[in-house]
PDB file of C-alpha atoms and ligand atoms in Angstrom:
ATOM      1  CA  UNK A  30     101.181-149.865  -6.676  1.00 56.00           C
ATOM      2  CA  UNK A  31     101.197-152.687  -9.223  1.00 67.00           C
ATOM      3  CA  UNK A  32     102.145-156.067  -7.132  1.00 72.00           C
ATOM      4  CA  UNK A  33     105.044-157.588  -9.473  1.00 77.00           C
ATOM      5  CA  UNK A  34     105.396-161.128 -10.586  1.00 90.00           C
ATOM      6  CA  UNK A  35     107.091-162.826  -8.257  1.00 92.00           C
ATOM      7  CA  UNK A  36     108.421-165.751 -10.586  1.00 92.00           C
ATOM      8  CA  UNK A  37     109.295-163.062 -13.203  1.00 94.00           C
ATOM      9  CA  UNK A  38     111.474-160.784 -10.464  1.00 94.00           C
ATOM     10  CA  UNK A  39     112.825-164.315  -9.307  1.00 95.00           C
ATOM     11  CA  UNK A  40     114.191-164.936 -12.854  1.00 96.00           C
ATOM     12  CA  UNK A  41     115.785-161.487 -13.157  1.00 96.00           C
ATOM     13  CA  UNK A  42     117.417-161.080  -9.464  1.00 96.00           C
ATOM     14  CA  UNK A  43     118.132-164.800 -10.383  1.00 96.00           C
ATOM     15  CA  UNK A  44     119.810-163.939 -13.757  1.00 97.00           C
ATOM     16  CA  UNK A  45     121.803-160.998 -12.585  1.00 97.00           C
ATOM     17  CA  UNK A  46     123.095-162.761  -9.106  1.00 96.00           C
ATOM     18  CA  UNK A  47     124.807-165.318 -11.689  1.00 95.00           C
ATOM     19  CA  UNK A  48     126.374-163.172 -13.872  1.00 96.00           C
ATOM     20  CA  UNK A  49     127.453-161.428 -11.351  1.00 95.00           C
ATOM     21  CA  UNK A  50     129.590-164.641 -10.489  1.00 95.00           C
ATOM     22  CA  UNK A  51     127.733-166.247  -7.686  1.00 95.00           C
ATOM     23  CA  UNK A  52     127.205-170.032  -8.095  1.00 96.00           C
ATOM     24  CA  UNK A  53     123.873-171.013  -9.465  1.00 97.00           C
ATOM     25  CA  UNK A  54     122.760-173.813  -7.019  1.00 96.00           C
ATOM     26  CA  UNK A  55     123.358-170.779  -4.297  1.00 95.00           C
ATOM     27  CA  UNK A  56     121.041-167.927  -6.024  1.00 95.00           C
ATOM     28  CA  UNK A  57     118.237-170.777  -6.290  1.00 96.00           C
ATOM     29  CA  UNK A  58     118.237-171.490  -2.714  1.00 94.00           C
ATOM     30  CA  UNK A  59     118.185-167.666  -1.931  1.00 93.00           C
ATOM     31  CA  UNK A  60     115.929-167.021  -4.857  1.00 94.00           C
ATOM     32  CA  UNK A  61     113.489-169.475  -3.845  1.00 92.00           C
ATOM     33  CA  UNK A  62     113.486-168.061  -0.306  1.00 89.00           C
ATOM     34  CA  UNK A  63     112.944-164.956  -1.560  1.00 91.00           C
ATOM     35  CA  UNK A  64     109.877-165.577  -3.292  1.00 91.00           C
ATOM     36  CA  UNK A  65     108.363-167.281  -0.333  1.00 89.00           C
ATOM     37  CA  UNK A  66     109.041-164.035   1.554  1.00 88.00           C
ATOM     38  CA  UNK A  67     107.431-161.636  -1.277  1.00 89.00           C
ATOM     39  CA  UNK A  68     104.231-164.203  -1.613  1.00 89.00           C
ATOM     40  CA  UNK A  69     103.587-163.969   2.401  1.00 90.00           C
ATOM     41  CA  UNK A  70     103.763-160.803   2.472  1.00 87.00           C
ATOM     42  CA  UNK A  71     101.981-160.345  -0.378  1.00 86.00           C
ATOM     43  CA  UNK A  72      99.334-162.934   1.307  1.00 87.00           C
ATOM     44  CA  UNK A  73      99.134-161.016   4.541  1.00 88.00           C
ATOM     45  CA  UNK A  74      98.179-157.523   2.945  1.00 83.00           C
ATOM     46  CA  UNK A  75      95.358-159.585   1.281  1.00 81.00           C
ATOM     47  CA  UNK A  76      94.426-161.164   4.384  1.00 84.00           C
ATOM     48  CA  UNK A  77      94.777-157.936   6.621  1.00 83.00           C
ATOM     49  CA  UNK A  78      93.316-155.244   3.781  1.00 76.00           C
ATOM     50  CA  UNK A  79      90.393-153.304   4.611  1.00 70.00           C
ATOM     51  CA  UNK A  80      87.679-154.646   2.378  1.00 60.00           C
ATOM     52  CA  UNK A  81      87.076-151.009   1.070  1.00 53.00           C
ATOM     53  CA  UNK A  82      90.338-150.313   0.014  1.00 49.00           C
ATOM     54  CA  UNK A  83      90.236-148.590  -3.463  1.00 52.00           C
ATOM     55  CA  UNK A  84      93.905-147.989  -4.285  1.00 51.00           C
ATOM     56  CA  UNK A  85      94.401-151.490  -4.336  1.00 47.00           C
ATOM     57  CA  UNK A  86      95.306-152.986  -7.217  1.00 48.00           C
ATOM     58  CA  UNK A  87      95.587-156.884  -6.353  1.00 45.00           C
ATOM     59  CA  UNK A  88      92.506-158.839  -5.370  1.00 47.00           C
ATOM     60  CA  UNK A  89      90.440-156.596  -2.339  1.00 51.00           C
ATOM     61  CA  UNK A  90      90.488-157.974   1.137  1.00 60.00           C
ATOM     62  CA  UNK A  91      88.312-160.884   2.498  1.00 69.00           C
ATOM     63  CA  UNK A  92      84.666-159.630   2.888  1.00 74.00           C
ATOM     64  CA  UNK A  93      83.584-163.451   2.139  1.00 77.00           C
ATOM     65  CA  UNK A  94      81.494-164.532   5.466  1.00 81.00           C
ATOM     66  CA  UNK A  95      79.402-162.470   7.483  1.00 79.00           C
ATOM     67  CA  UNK A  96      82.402-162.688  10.757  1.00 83.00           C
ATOM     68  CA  UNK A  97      83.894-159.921   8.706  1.00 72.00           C
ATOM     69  CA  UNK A  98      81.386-157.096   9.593  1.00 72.00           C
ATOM     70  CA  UNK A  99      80.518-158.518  13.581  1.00 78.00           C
ATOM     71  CA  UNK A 100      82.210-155.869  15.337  1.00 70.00           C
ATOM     72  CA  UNK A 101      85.469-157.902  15.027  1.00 75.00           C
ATOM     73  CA  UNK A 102      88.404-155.435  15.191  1.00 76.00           C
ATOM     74  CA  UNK A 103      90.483-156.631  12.627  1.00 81.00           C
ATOM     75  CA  UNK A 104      91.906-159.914  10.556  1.00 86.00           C
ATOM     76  CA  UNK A 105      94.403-161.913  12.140  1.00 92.00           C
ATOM     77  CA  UNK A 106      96.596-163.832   9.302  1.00 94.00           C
ATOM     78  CA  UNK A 107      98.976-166.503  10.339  1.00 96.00           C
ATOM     79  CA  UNK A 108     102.671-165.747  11.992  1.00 96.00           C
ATOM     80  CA  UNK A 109     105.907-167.217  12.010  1.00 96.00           C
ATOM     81  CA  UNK A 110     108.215-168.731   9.709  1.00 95.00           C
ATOM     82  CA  UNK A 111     106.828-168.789   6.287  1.00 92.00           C
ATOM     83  CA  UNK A 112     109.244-171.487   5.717  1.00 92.00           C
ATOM     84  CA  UNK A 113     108.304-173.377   8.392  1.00 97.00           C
ATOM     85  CA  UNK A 114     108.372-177.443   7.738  1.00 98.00           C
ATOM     86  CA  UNK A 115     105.354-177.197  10.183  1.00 98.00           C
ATOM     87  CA  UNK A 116     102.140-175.478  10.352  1.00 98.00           C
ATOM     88  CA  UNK A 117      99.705-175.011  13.434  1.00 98.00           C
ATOM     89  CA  UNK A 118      96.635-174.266  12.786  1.00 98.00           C
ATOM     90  CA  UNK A 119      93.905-173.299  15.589  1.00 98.00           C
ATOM     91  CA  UNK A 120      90.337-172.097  15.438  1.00 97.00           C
ATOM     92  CA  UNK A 121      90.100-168.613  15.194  1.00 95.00           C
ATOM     93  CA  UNK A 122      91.050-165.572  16.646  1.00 94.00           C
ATOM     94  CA  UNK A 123      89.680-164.231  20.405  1.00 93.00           C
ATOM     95  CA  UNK A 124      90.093-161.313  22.031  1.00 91.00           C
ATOM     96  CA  UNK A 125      94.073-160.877  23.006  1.00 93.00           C
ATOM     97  CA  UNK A 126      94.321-162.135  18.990  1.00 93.00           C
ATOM     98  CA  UNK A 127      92.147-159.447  17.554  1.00 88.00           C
ATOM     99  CA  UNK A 128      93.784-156.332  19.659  1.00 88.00           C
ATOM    100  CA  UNK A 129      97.287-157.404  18.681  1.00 89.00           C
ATOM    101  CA  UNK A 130      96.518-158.730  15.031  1.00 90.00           C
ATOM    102  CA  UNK A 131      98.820-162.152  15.831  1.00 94.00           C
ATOM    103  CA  UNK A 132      97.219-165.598  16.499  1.00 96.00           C
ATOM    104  CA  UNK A 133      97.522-167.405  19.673  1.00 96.00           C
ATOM    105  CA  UNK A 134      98.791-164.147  21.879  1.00 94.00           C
ATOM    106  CA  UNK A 135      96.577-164.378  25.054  1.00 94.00           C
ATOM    107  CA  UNK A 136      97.053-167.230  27.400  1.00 95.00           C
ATOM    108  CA  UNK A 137      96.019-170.022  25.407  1.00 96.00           C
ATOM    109  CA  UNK A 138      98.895-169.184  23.270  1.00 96.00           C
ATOM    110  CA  UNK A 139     100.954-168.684  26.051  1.00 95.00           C
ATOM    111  CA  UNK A 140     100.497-172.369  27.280  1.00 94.00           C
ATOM    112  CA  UNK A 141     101.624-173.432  23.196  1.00 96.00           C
ATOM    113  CA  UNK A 142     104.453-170.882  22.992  1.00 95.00           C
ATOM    114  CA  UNK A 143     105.797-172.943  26.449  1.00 95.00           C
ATOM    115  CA  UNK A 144     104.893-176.271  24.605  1.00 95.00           C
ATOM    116  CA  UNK A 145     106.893-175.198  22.171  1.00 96.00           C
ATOM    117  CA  UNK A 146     109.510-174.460  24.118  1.00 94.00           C
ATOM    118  CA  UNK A 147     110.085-178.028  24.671  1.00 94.00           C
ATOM    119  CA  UNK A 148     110.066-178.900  20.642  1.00 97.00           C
ATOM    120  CA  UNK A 149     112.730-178.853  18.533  1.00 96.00           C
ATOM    121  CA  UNK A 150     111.122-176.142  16.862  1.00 97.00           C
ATOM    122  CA  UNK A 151     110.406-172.955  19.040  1.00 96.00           C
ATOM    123  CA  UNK A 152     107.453-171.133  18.323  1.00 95.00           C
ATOM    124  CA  UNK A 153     109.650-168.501  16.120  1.00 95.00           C
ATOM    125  CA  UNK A 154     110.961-171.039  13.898  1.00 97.00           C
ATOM    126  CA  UNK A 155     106.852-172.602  12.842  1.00 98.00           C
ATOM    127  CA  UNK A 156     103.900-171.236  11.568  1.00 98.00           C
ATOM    128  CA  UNK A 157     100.858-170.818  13.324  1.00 98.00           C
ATOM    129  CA  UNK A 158      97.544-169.818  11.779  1.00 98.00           C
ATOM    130  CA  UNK A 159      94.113-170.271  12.820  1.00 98.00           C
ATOM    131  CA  UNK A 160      91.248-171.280  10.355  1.00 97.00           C
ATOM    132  CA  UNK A 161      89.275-167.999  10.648  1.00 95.00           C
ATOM    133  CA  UNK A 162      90.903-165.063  10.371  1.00 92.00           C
ATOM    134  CA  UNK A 163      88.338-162.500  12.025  1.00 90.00           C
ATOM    135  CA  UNK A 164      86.732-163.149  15.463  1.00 89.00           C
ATOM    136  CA  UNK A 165      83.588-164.013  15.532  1.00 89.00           C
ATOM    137  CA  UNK A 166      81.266-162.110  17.433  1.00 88.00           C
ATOM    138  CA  UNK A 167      81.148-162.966  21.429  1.00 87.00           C
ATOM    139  CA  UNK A 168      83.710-165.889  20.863  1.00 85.00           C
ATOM    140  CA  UNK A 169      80.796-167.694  19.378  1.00 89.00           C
ATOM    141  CA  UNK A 170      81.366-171.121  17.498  1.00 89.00           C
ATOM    142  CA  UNK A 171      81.780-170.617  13.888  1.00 91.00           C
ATOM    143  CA  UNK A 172      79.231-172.051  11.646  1.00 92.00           C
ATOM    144  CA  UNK A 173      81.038-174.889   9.359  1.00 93.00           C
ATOM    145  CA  UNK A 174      80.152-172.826   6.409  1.00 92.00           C
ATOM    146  CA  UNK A 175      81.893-170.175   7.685  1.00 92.00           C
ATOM    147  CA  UNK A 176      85.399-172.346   8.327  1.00 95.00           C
ATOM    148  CA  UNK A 177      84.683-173.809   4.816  1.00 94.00           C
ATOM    149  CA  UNK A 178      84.527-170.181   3.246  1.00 92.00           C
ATOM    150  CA  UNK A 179      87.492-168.598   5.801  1.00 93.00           C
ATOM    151  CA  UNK A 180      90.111-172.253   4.609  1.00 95.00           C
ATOM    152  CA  UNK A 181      89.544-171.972   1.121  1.00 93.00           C
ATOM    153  CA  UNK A 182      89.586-168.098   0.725  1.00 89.00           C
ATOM    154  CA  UNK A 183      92.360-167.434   3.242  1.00 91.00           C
ATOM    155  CA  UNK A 184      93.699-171.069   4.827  1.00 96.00           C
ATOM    156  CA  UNK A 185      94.673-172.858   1.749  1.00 96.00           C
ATOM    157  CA  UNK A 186      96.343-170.227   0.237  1.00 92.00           C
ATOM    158  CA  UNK A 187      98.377-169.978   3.311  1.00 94.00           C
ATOM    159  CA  UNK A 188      99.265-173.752   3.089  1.00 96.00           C
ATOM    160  CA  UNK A 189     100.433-173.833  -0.385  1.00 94.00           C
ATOM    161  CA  UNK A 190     102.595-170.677  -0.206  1.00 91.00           C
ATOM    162  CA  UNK A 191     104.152-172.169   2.757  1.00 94.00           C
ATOM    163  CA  UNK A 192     104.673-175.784   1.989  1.00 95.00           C
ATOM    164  CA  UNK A 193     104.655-177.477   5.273  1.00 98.00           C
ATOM    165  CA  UNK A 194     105.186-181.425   5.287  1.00 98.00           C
ATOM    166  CA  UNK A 195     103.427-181.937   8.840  1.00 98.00           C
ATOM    167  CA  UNK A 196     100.209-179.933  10.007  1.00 98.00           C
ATOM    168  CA  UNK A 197      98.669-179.824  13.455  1.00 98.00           C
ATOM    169  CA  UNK A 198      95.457-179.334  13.681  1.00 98.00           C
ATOM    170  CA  UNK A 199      94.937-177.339  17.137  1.00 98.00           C
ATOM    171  CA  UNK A 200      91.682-178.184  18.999  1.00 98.00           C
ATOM    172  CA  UNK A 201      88.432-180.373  17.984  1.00 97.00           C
ATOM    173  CA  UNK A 202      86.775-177.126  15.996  1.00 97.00           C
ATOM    174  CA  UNK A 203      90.400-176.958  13.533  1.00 98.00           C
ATOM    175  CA  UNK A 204      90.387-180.570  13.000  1.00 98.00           C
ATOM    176  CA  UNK A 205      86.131-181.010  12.469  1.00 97.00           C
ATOM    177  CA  UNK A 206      86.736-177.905   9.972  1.00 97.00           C
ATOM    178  CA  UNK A 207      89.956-179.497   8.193  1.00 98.00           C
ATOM    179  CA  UNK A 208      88.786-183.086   8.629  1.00 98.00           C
ATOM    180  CA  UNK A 209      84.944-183.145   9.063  1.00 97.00           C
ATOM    181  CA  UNK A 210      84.968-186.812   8.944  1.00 97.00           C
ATOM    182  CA  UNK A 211      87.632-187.491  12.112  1.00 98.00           C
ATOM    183  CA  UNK A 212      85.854-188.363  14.821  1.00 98.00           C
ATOM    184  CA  UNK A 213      86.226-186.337  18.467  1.00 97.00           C
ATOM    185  CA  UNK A 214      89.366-184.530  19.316  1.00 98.00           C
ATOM    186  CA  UNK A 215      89.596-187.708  22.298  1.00 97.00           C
ATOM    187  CA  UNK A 216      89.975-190.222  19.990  1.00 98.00           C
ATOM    188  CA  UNK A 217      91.690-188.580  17.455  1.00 98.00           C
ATOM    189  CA  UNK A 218      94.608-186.543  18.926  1.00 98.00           C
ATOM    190  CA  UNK A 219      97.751-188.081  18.146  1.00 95.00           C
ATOM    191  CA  UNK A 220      96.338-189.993  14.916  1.00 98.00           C
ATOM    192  CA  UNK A 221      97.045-189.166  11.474  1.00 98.00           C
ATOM    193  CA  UNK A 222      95.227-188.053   8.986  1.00 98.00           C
ATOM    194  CA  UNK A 223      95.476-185.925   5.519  1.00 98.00           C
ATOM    195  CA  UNK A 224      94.853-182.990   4.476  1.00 98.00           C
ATOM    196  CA  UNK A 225      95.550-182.232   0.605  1.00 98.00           C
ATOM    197  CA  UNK A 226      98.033-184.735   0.608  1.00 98.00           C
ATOM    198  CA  UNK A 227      99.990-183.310   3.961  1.00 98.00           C
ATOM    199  CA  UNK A 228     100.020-185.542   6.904  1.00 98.00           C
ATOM    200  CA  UNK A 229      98.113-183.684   9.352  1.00 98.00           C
ATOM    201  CA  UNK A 230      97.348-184.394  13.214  1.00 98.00           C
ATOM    202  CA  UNK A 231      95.020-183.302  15.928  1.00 98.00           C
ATOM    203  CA  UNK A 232      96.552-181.846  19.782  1.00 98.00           C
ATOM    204  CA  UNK A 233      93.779-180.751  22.420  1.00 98.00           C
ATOM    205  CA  UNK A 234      93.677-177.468  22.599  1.00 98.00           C
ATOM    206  CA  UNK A 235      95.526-175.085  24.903  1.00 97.00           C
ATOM    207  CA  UNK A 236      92.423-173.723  26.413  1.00 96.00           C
ATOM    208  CA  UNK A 237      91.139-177.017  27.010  1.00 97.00           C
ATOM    209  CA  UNK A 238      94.429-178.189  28.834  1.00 96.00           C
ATOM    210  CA  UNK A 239      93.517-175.451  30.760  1.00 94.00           C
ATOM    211  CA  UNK A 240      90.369-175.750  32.004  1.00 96.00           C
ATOM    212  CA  UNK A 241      91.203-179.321  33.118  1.00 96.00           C
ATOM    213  CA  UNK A 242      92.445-179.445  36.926  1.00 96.00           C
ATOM    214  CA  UNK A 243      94.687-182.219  39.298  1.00 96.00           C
ATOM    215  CA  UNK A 244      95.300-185.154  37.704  1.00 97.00           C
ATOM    216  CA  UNK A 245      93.517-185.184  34.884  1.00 97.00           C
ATOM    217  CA  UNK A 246      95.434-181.698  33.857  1.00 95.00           C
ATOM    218  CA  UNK A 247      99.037-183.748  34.017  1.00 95.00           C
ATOM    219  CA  UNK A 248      97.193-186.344  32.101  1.00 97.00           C
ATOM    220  CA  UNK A 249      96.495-184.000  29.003  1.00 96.00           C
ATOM    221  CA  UNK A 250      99.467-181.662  29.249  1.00 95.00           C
ATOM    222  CA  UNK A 251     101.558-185.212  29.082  1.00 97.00           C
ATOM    223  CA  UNK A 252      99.301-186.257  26.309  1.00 98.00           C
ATOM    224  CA  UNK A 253      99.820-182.957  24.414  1.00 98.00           C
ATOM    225  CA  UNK A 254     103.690-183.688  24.699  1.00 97.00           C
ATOM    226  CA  UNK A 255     103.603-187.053  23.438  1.00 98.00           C
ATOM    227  CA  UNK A 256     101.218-185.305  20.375  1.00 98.00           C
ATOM    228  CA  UNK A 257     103.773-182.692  19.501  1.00 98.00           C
ATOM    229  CA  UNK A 258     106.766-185.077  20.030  1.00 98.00           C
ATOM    230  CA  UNK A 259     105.164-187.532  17.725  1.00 98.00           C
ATOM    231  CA  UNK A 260     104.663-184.508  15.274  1.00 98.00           C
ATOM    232  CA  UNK A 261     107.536-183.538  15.363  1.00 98.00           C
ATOM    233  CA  UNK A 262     109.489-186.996  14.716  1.00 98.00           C
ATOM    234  CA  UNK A 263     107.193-187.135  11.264  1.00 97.00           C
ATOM    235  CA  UNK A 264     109.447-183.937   9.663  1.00 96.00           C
TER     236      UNK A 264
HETATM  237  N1  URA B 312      92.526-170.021  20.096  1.00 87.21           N
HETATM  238  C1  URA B 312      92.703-170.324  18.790  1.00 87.21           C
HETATM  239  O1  URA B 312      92.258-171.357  18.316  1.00 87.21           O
HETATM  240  N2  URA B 312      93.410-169.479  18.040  1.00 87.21           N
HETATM  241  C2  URA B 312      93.948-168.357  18.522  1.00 87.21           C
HETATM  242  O2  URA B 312      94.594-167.636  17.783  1.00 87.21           O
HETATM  243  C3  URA B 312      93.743-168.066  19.883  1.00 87.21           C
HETATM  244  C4  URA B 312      93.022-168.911  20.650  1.00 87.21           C
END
């Protein structure tokens, strides 16, 4: 089937929730929520299609990097809120992410889920997404060309349908991919940078945190909190 216009289905539930007597600042609000419903989910059967798909009559799937065909299982879009004010963003996904098709399931995204815990926002209330969307073959580290291709055929569209005013980059390989000039993840977590114009900022990674042992693991988990805290404080 035929995707419809979103703006142009806006415009007509809009039209005929007013006449039917409801106030017009109201319908916009829902209206506009709408849309940003009908555009991810629009997004994610893009992201998620099988590249072969013939009945499709929007754009096909992703086939645009070579990850696509490595044996990985399936393509893992971002989850959560599509309204979220905030957007996580982490690498790519590994093997927990591509059996159950949702970033950050296995126990590095356990370890943010309980970060989030402490936040203001929960993990159901943000958006997380990674910057590739299929798993690259034995976990390996993705080529930059291969970030590059994954963030502007999959990432950015993400990002603009959801409209978040404060990004976190997750991890050194996110923030080298969405800020290839910030220097190491060590001196950059908890600074600020920009990404088209949204205020973006770097927090180790989970599975970093927890490789680190004693002392020096309280060190980065308090570090992490500071991170998000600060992140959090900029919405
Ligand atoms: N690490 C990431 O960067 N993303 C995931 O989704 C899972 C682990």
């Amino acid at each position: 089937m035929t995707a419809p216009n979103i703006s142009t289905l806006m415009e007509e539930f809009a039209r005929r929730l007013v006449q039917n007597g409801y106030r017009p600042e109201s319908v916009k609000r829902a209206v506009a929520k709408q849309a940003r419903l009908m555009a991810h989910s629009l997004l994610i059967d893009y992201i998620t299609r099988p590249q072969d798909c013939e009945e499709c009559s929007v754009t096909p799937g992703c086939s645009s990097c070579p990850i696509h065909s490595e044996g990985a299982t399936r393509r893992v879009p971002g989850h959560g809120n599509p309204s979220s004010p905030i957007l996580f963003v982490g690498e790519g996904p590994g093997e927990h992410e591509d059996i159950f098709g949702i970033p950050f399931i296995g126990i590095a995204g356990t370890a943010l889920t309980m970060w989030l815990e402490k936040m203001p926002l929960k993990r159901e209330q943000v958006y997380i997404a990674n910057v590739l969307k299929c798993r690259p073959k034995g976990n390996r580290t993705p080529q930059p060309e291969e970030c590059r291709t994954c963030i502007e055929t999959n990432l950015n569209r993400e990002i603009k349908m959801i409209g978040p005013r404060v990004m976190v980059a997750v991890g050194a390989v996110a923030l080298k991919a969405l800020i290839p000039d910030a220097p190491g993840i060590t001196a950059s977590h908890g600074k600020w940078f920009s990404y088209r114009d949204i205020p973006l900022t770097p927090i180790f990674h989970p599975a970093y945190v927890l490789r680190q042992q004693g002392a020096q693991f309280t060190k980065v988990n308090q570090q992490v909190y500071r991170d998000l805290m600060q992140a959090y404080s900029r919405l």
